[in-house]
């Protein structure tokens, strides 16, 4: 859990230093004051990416060269670690003042799950958003998945660059394919396993919550149609000439799709906005449940809830809080101080144009 | 701040500062210490800098550093095994491998890796020369000692493809735990590589 947080030049915060309750924290303030920015800083410390944007440069305060976040976190209950991130031209990561080179060694110190109104796009947005959701879920548990993903995308960029050149050298194209085939095989196996786990967890949640049979299904559509390295290699052999004409790699993990079905209807095409929103919330709850399988993860888990609970009816609210409650520490955002019984013990913070005050009510 | 030194001294500091690992403070220290050198030492130093490019050449056989266009010390040595060629990216890495003391074969400097993303293709590598060396005969094995990143792996595949018609044995270096280290401090990717590359006792 996070004990203290310091930020410099992050979004609309020039300099803020805060300490948090180890259980429930509520950030209140008018719209546009920086509540979500604060959640984003916490999420970034955990995952080294944002839940809102893929452009790190957007997170620097306008007009500044770099941002800095330092966070005192108690990740395994033994001692407090100091996590530091400086993002300027280059990224610098430190744990307890010693430099960490690999992101994969940094990100498992805090496990952040963010609930945000944008989550609906996981269900009704484009396939990139679904892949990103699944990728983040798997990466949190499996460093080897994350490194396979990174190496695959580097090789993919290289191959695509070659395909766009005037007359691609077949020998060089072929040189990048074994790495891609190996990593793609790893990635697709992980994706298949995780989509099965997620499906079971979703069915459990829907059964608990709806108290009747809801038919929910996730189908992982592997665009290459194979999980074996050798068959990926054959596929490259077969598609290479067409890829040269298309000037891009036409199959592989970057074109995979995850289809969500509710009562046999494909949600992204036939789901109502209400259904999509509900299923996206359930997907995030399922992600959290799967993450909280181990005692260690429960201690490391930090749940961020941005403006989600407002539109839930009371039964959905109770269920949601029951799921959330299992995580070590939670952060909520609200426009005004919530009066709900659930927040009686919470530490309340008031955010006003990039300044934060702690309120004791 | 830049105007505090006389112009020639500032120029020297700027040159030194452009070297890797040298910051402003270090560059100043070096420059001030050179000011105290006797004139003949400075001239000898200047000559050695001036002739650096013309006197240090690459070995026509393997691409390693040598002088005055002759074969490098490894290619000229009678005690090296010419049937094994170790391929590396830069000549600097020869000294790393040599310090291990185990390798008794000869080298081939590739001049980099295939890197489509930075616009470096096959023409920037000395693969033709390597092919010629191998086809000339007497080579039993080519060891590819390239970095185990994506581009290094792709370059290894590319070279093994190019050498296919020579029927030479091509091998790559093992990946895994560094020698003499404690397994508890190894990162996850290294452990994974070590487990998949394990061998039976």
XYZ file of C-alpha atoms in Angstrom:
562
model
C 0.000 0.000 0.000
C 1.021 3.592 -0.481
C 1.999 5.534 2.626
C 3.361 8.725 1.114
C 3.361 10.284 -2.305
C 5.346 13.221 -3.633
C 4.871 14.642 -7.127
C 6.594 17.395 -9.052
C 5.336 18.795 -12.366
C 2.841 15.989 -12.877
C -0.232 17.137 -14.867
C -1.651 20.158 -13.016
C 0.362 19.552 -9.821
C 3.503 21.679 -9.409
C 4.543 20.156 -6.121
C 2.449 18.055 -3.785
C 3.332 15.907 -0.817
C 0.716 13.618 0.728
C 0.311 10.784 3.193
C -2.521 8.297 2.855
C -4.596 6.008 5.007
C -3.692 2.366 4.557
C -7.308 1.445 3.898
C -9.760 3.873 2.365
C -8.993 7.265 0.805
C -11.451 9.658 -0.794
C -10.395 12.480 -3.097
C -13.012 15.180 -3.427
C -13.144 18.314 -5.525
C -14.913 20.057 -8.379
C -14.456 18.872 -11.944
C -11.108 19.677 -13.516
C -9.228 20.177 -10.241
C -6.923 17.158 -10.552
C -8.606 14.202 -8.809
C -8.070 11.840 -11.707
C -4.551 13.190 -12.216
C -3.695 12.079 -8.703
C -5.089 8.586 -9.404
C -3.107 8.559 -12.635
C 0.123 9.302 -10.725
C -0.560 6.359 -8.410
C -1.400 4.070 -11.323
C 1.741 5.180 -13.147
C 3.902 4.377 -10.122
C 2.493 0.868 -10.183
C 2.382 0.098 -13.882
C 4.664 2.679 -15.563
C 1.849 3.477 -17.939
C -1.299 5.539 -17.700
C -4.872 4.334 -17.734
C -5.799 7.389 -19.806
C -3.121 7.962 -22.404
C -0.271 6.190 -24.110
C 1.696 9.439 -24.413
C 3.942 9.892 -21.399
C 4.770 13.430 -22.510
C 1.145 14.420 -21.853
C 1.702 13.823 -18.156
C 4.347 16.516 -17.728
C 2.991 19.762 -16.360
C 2.562 22.142 -19.280
C 5.803 24.065 -19.758
C 8.021 21.743 -17.708
C 10.771 19.459 -18.971
C 10.203 16.470 -16.739
C 8.046 15.076 -13.985
C 9.019 13.263 -10.828
C 7.036 10.942 -8.556
C 8.327 9.413 -5.380
C 6.233 7.011 -3.422
C 6.779 5.283 -0.109
C 5.094 1.945 -0.382
C 4.815 -0.958 1.940
C 4.650 -3.734 -0.607
C 5.158 -6.907 1.379
C 4.368 -5.804 4.883
C 7.984 -5.954 6.041
C 9.485 -2.604 5.319
C 8.698 0.542 3.410
C 10.245 0.845 0.002
C 10.836 4.139 -1.711
C 9.902 4.037 -5.389
C 11.090 6.922 -7.548
C 10.308 7.803 -11.146
C 11.786 10.669 -13.072
C 10.596 11.179 -16.614
C 12.353 13.772 -18.730
C 14.127 12.974 -21.977
C 14.846 9.591 -20.436
C 13.178 7.510 -17.780
C 14.951 7.002 -14.463
C 13.641 4.438 -11.989
C 14.910 3.905 -8.466
C 13.974 1.594 -5.637
C 15.402 2.642 -2.267
C 17.800 5.029 -4.052
C 19.366 2.361 -6.261
C 18.796 2.591 -9.976
C 16.556 -0.031 -11.573
C 17.100 -0.502 -15.312
C 14.262 -2.830 -16.211
C 10.647 -1.765 -16.000
C 9.682 -5.362 -15.308
C 11.674 -5.285 -12.056
C 9.974 -2.064 -11.016
C 6.326 -2.641 -11.693
C 5.559 -5.542 -9.431
C 6.024 -3.499 -6.262
C 2.538 -2.039 -6.439
C -0.335 -3.704 -8.194
C -2.752 -1.042 -9.311
C -6.194 -1.696 -10.747
C -8.087 1.360 -11.966
C -11.854 1.574 -12.438
C -12.641 4.443 -14.751
C -15.634 5.608 -16.828
C -13.498 4.949 -19.928
C -13.579 1.221 -19.133
C -16.715 0.896 -21.251
C -14.414 1.041 -24.286
C -13.025 -2.364 -23.293
C -16.388 -3.762 -24.362
C -17.562 -1.441 -27.140
C -14.287 0.179 -28.301
C -11.807 -1.103 -30.848
C -9.791 -4.299 -30.529
C -6.618 -2.402 -29.539
C -8.294 -1.393 -26.264
C -9.312 -4.999 -25.518
C -5.787 -6.252 -26.219
C -4.367 -3.544 -23.984
C -6.741 -4.544 -21.157
C -5.779 -8.217 -21.439
C -2.068 -7.351 -21.809
C -2.061 -5.292 -18.609
C -3.919 -8.044 -16.713
C -1.430 -10.718 -17.758
C 1.682 -8.524 -17.410
C 0.881 -7.844 -13.775
C 1.307 -11.507 -12.958
C 3.808 -12.651 -15.562
C 7.057 -10.812 -16.227
C 7.813 -13.295 -18.985
C 4.639 -12.267 -20.819
C 5.642 -8.644 -20.657
C 9.129 -9.261 -21.986
C 7.737 -11.470 -24.777
C 5.363 -8.639 -25.693
C 8.169 -6.060 -25.743
C 10.483 -8.220 -27.850
C 7.681 -9.162 -30.216
C 6.739 -5.550 -30.821
C 10.355 -4.538 -31.447
C 10.723 -7.330 -34.006
C 7.343 -6.415 -35.518
C 8.358 -2.758 -35.903
C 11.582 -3.878 -37.581
C 9.786 -6.243 -39.958
C 7.177 -3.629 -40.846
C 9.906 -1.079 -41.504
C 11.566 -3.550 -43.874
C 8.244 -4.260 -45.602
C 7.794 -0.544 -46.262
C 11.217 -0.170 -47.870
C 11.414 0.011 -51.660
C 12.619 -3.531 -52.276
C 12.611 -5.531 -49.047
C 15.509 -7.963 -48.630
C 13.859 -11.370 -48.156
C 16.829 -12.697 -46.208
C 16.600 -9.905 -43.628
C 12.809 -10.254 -43.387
C 13.268 -13.938 -42.680
C 15.898 -13.153 -40.044
C 13.323 -11.338 -37.878
C 10.665 -14.029 -38.200
C 12.002 -16.733 -35.817
C 12.026 -14.237 -32.903
C 8.505 -13.155 -33.793
C 7.267 -16.742 -34.109
C 8.758 -17.707 -30.759
C 7.307 -14.695 -28.913
C 3.941 -14.857 -30.704
C 3.580 -18.458 -29.616
C 4.285 -17.477 -25.982
C 1.891 -14.503 -26.169
C -0.995 -16.431 -27.712
C -0.754 -19.259 -25.169
C -0.875 -16.765 -22.289
C -3.816 -14.954 -23.905
C -5.752 -18.175 -24.359
C -5.154 -19.223 -20.740
C -6.072 -15.822 -19.358
C -9.238 -15.483 -21.424
C -10.375 -18.865 -20.035
C -9.658 -17.734 -16.455
C -11.411 -14.427 -17.066
C -14.427 -16.163 -18.570
C -14.830 -18.442 -15.530
C -14.437 -15.508 -13.137
C -16.985 -13.459 -15.104
C -19.490 -16.305 -15.039
C -18.997 -16.546 -11.280
C -19.513 -12.810 -10.782
C -22.583 -12.686 -13.009
C -24.041 -15.727 -11.275
C -23.405 -14.211 -7.802
C -24.717 -10.851 -8.806
C -27.623 -11.615 -11.117
C -28.622 -14.673 -9.095
C -29.770 -16.358 -12.253
C -28.206 -18.006 -15.239
C -26.556 -15.422 -17.434
C -24.861 -16.761 -20.477
C -21.530 -14.987 -20.832
C -18.676 -16.061 -23.045
C -15.241 -14.805 -24.050
C -13.743 -16.102 -27.259
C -10.109 -15.448 -27.972
C -9.648 -15.115 -31.716
C -6.032 -15.817 -32.490
C -5.477 -14.113 -35.847
C -2.718 -16.536 -36.778
C -4.834 -19.593 -36.027
C -1.944 -21.317 -34.305
C -0.112 -21.535 -30.998
C 3.003 -23.372 -32.103
C 6.235 -21.722 -33.115
C 6.702 -24.045 -36.088
C 3.270 -23.265 -37.473
C 3.907 -19.531 -37.052
C 7.053 -20.047 -39.124
C 5.017 -21.814 -41.832
C 2.521 -18.973 -41.749
C 5.309 -16.449 -42.311
C 6.546 -18.553 -45.215
C 3.063 -18.569 -46.743
C 2.157 -14.924 -46.147
C 5.490 -13.221 -46.780
C 4.905 -12.295 -50.413
C 1.449 -10.938 -49.617
C 2.876 -8.999 -46.669
C 5.391 -7.412 -49.051
C 2.516 -6.207 -51.243
C 0.522 -5.009 -48.207
C 3.660 -3.382 -46.792
C 2.771 -4.653 -43.318
C 2.640 -7.813 -41.206
C -0.929 -9.000 -41.619
C -1.253 -11.480 -38.754
C 0.059 -12.052 -35.242
C -0.752 -10.901 -31.689
C -1.158 -7.275 -32.867
C -4.320 -8.300 -34.765
C -5.811 -10.692 -32.196
C -9.362 -10.078 -30.997
C -11.317 -10.956 -27.883
C -15.046 -11.375 -28.457
C -17.368 -10.873 -25.486
C -20.799 -12.493 -25.764
C -23.808 -11.885 -23.537
C -26.672 -14.310 -24.129
C -24.975 -15.263 -27.417
C -24.953 -11.656 -28.635
C -21.616 -10.100 -29.578
C -21.523 -7.179 -27.168
C -19.465 -4.672 -29.155
C -22.015 -4.842 -31.989
C -25.313 -5.591 -30.285
C -24.888 -4.570 -26.647
C -26.786 -1.579 -25.268
C -24.748 1.164 -23.594
C -26.067 -0.016 -20.229
C -25.046 -3.623 -20.906
C -21.601 -2.584 -22.145
C -21.023 -0.424 -19.089
C -22.180 -3.183 -16.753
C -20.030 -5.860 -18.399
C -16.988 -3.565 -18.427
C -17.387 -3.047 -14.665
C -17.701 -6.817 -14.184
C -14.575 -7.384 -16.300
C -12.589 -5.045 -14.061
C -13.974 -6.783 -10.960
C -12.980 -10.120 -12.479
C -9.488 -8.741 -13.169
C -9.242 -7.684 -9.528
C -10.520 -11.025 -8.213
C -7.979 -12.895 -10.326
C -5.212 -10.626 -9.069
C -6.175 -11.061 -5.416
C -5.640 -14.814 -5.494
C -2.506 -14.690 -3.366
C -1.890 -13.133 0.043
C 1.140 -11.319 -1.384
C -0.887 -9.672 -4.143
C -3.587 -8.609 -1.699
C -0.991 -6.596 0.211
C 0.397 -5.040 -2.950
C -2.965 -4.271 -4.525
C -4.083 -0.660 -4.764
C -7.527 -0.080 -6.235
C -8.346 3.247 -7.870
C -11.998 4.099 -8.476
C -12.586 7.116 -10.656
C -16.182 8.279 -10.753
C -17.713 4.843 -11.262
C -20.070 4.186 -8.366
C -22.434 7.098 -9.077
C -24.605 5.297 -11.562
C -24.876 1.968 -9.737
C -28.089 0.973 -7.971
C -27.800 0.012 -4.306
C -27.499 -3.744 -4.899
C -24.769 -3.243 -7.491
C -23.040 -0.828 -5.128
C -23.012 -3.353 -2.282
C -21.621 -6.015 -4.553
C -18.997 -3.675 -5.966
C -17.807 -2.622 -2.506
C -17.644 -6.241 -1.400
C -15.236 -7.001 -4.262
C -13.188 -3.828 -3.805
C -12.936 -4.371 -0.062
C -10.704 -7.378 -0.491
C -7.848 -5.252 -1.788
C -5.403 -3.693 0.635
C -5.896 -0.024 -0.142
C -8.452 1.921 -2.149
C -8.765 5.439 -3.565
C -12.073 6.968 -4.672
C -12.869 10.243 -6.413
C -16.051 12.225 -5.777
C -17.191 15.759 -6.489
C -18.477 16.116 -2.920
C -17.786 14.282 0.343
C -19.777 11.020 0.208
C -22.274 10.417 3.007
C -22.568 6.708 2.305
C -22.041 4.369 5.300
C -19.241 2.761 3.375
C -17.020 5.847 3.658
C -17.393 6.457 7.409
C -13.802 5.478 8.181
C -12.267 7.033 5.074
C -9.548 9.694 4.984
C -10.862 12.616 2.970
C -8.757 14.911 0.774
C -9.921 18.080 -0.901
C -8.361 18.902 -4.253
C -8.528 22.424 -5.613
C -6.604 23.518 -8.744
C -3.646 21.268 -8.165
C -3.472 21.735 -4.383
C -4.455 19.070 -1.912
C -5.681 19.521 1.623
C -6.435 16.736 4.035
C -9.859 17.011 5.689
C -10.819 15.302 8.904
C -14.565 15.009 9.036
C 30.160 30.730 -17.357
C 31.612 29.860 -20.751
C 33.558 33.100 -20.913
C 35.594 32.509 -17.767
C 38.379 30.697 -19.656
C 40.587 31.991 -22.452
C 39.201 30.744 -25.782
C 41.877 28.016 -26.493
C 41.352 26.463 -23.061
C 37.590 26.515 -23.467
C 37.999 24.748 -26.795
C 40.056 21.991 -25.167
C 37.491 21.601 -22.366
C 34.742 21.279 -24.986
C 36.676 18.565 -26.838
C 37.301 16.583 -23.667
C 33.699 16.983 -22.569
C 32.508 15.253 -25.729
C 34.225 12.016 -24.655
C 32.028 9.331 -23.088
C 31.963 9.458 -19.294
C 33.538 12.920 -19.095
C 31.431 15.746 -17.713
C 32.278 19.427 -17.435
C 34.093 19.147 -14.091
C 36.213 16.234 -15.257
C 36.992 17.940 -18.552
C 38.197 21.011 -16.643
C 40.428 18.901 -14.425
C 41.953 17.165 -17.424
C 42.527 20.414 -19.281
C 44.150 22.100 -16.274
C 46.391 19.135 -15.720
C 47.472 19.254 -19.377
C 48.400 22.927 -18.949
C 51.134 21.761 -16.591
C 52.580 19.244 -19.050
C 56.030 19.988 -20.551
C 55.959 21.148 -24.157
C 57.502 17.933 -25.594
C 54.858 15.750 -23.907
C 52.089 17.944 -25.299
C 53.593 17.684 -28.784
C 53.871 13.900 -28.572
C 50.273 13.758 -27.364
C 49.182 16.030 -30.194
C 50.960 13.862 -32.769
C 49.366 10.738 -31.439
C 45.930 12.326 -31.688
C 46.711 13.713 -35.134
C 47.849 10.363 -36.540
C 45.221 8.276 -34.798
C 43.063 7.641 -37.866
C 45.938 7.000 -40.247
C 47.979 4.766 -37.945
C 45.156 2.674 -36.521
C 43.602 0.668 -39.312
C 41.359 -2.339 -39.407
C 42.770 -5.799 -40.006
C 42.150 -6.810 -43.639
C 41.363 -10.362 -42.490
C 38.991 -9.959 -39.536
C 38.240 -6.261 -39.112
C 39.933 -6.012 -35.700
C 42.039 -2.951 -34.931
C 45.609 -3.105 -36.175
C 48.219 -0.645 -37.303
C 49.535 0.504 -40.684
C 47.244 -1.807 -42.672
C 48.830 -5.095 -41.582
C 47.124 -8.110 -40.028
C 46.096 -7.725 -36.374
C 47.991 -9.441 -33.573
C 45.454 -12.262 -33.369
C 45.372 -13.069 -37.087
C 49.162 -13.002 -37.263
C 49.653 -15.265 -34.246
C 50.717 -18.845 -35.003
C 49.069 -20.222 -31.878
C 45.470 -19.363 -32.848
C 43.124 -21.986 -34.211
C 42.017 -20.752 -37.615
C 39.262 -23.362 -37.914
C 37.009 -21.552 -35.424
C 35.748 -18.013 -36.124
C 33.974 -16.000 -33.450
C 31.714 -13.278 -34.894
C 31.274 -10.120 -32.786
C 29.635 -6.752 -33.367
C 32.501 -4.371 -32.564
C 36.252 -4.865 -32.185
C 35.993 -3.680 -28.559
C 34.261 -6.991 -27.765
C 37.365 -8.955 -28.854
C 39.113 -7.689 -25.752
C 36.189 -8.792 -23.583
C 36.293 -12.306 -24.999
C 40.091 -12.393 -24.897
C 40.042 -11.554 -21.191
C 38.078 -14.778 -20.655
C 41.169 -16.579 -21.958
C 39.225 -19.649 -23.120
C 38.760 -18.865 -26.786
C 41.750 -19.761 -28.946
C 40.230 -19.282 -32.383
C 40.120 -16.170 -34.567
C 37.546 -13.368 -34.813
C 35.374 -11.611 -37.321
C 34.166 -8.075 -36.646
C 30.699 -7.584 -38.130
C 30.525 -3.809 -37.662
C 27.114 -3.767 -35.928
C 23.756 -5.504 -36.121
C 20.893 -5.463 -38.596
C 18.726 -2.577 -37.473
C 15.876 -1.666 -39.795
C 14.596 0.841 -37.231
C 17.796 2.887 -37.414
C 18.139 2.297 -41.140
C 21.054 -0.149 -40.991
C 20.789 -3.023 -43.419
C 23.041 -5.811 -44.650
C 25.306 -3.413 -46.567
C 26.638 -1.982 -43.296
C 27.846 -5.417 -42.141
C 30.915 -7.358 -43.257
C 28.971 -10.534 -44.009
C 30.391 -10.874 -47.564
C 33.893 -10.916 -46.148
C 32.859 -13.530 -43.581
C 31.314 -15.682 -46.311
C 34.527 -15.431 -48.340
C 36.643 -16.420 -45.329
C 34.490 -19.470 -44.666
C 34.236 -20.572 -48.316
C 38.027 -20.319 -48.621
C 38.110 -23.497 -46.533
C 39.648 -24.730 -43.324
C 36.856 -23.338 -41.102
C 34.908 -25.896 -39.045
C 32.774 -23.674 -36.858
C 31.430 -20.131 -36.718
C 30.423 -18.947 -33.238
C 27.975 -16.045 -33.234
C 28.637 -13.902 -30.159
C 26.058 -11.149 -30.724
C 23.945 -9.439 -28.040
C 20.884 -11.551 -27.202
C 18.407 -8.730 -27.983
C 15.901 -8.792 -30.852
C 18.270 -7.288 -33.437
C 21.146 -9.489 -32.304
C 19.009 -12.604 -32.606
C 17.772 -11.585 -36.061
C 21.349 -10.870 -37.182
C 22.406 -14.338 -35.977
C 19.609 -15.953 -38.005
C 20.621 -13.865 -41.031
C 24.283 -14.918 -40.828
C 23.461 -18.596 -40.367
C 21.255 -18.312 -43.469
C 24.044 -16.695 -45.480
C 26.554 -19.365 -44.435
C 24.203 -22.249 -45.211
C 25.793 -23.000 -48.601
C 29.219 -23.419 -46.989
C 27.969 -26.239 -44.713
C 29.983 -24.826 -41.813
C 28.738 -25.511 -38.272
C 27.144 -22.348 -36.832
C 26.558 -21.936 -33.092
C 25.383 -19.147 -30.787
C 26.515 -18.361 -27.238
C 24.500 -19.789 -24.338
C 22.232 -17.426 -22.388
C 21.753 -17.624 -18.661
C 23.225 -16.976 -15.250
C 26.458 -14.981 -15.033
C 29.351 -17.050 -13.691
C 30.140 -16.731 -9.999
C 26.918 -14.875 -9.229
C 24.184 -15.597 -6.733
C 21.017 -16.953 -8.335
C 18.837 -14.908 -5.978
C 19.968 -11.659 -7.611
C 19.342 -12.700 -11.205
C 16.476 -10.963 -12.998
C 13.466 -12.910 -14.215
C 14.388 -12.907 -17.930
C 17.854 -14.292 -17.151
C 16.408 -17.032 -14.963
C 13.938 -17.956 -17.710
C 16.777 -18.161 -20.263
C 18.871 -20.231 -17.874
C 16.043 -22.690 -17.242
C 15.248 -23.195 -20.917
C 18.972 -23.575 -21.697
C 19.739 -25.987 -18.833
C 21.944 -29.026 -19.457
C 22.036 -32.439 -17.841
C 24.807 -33.284 -15.427
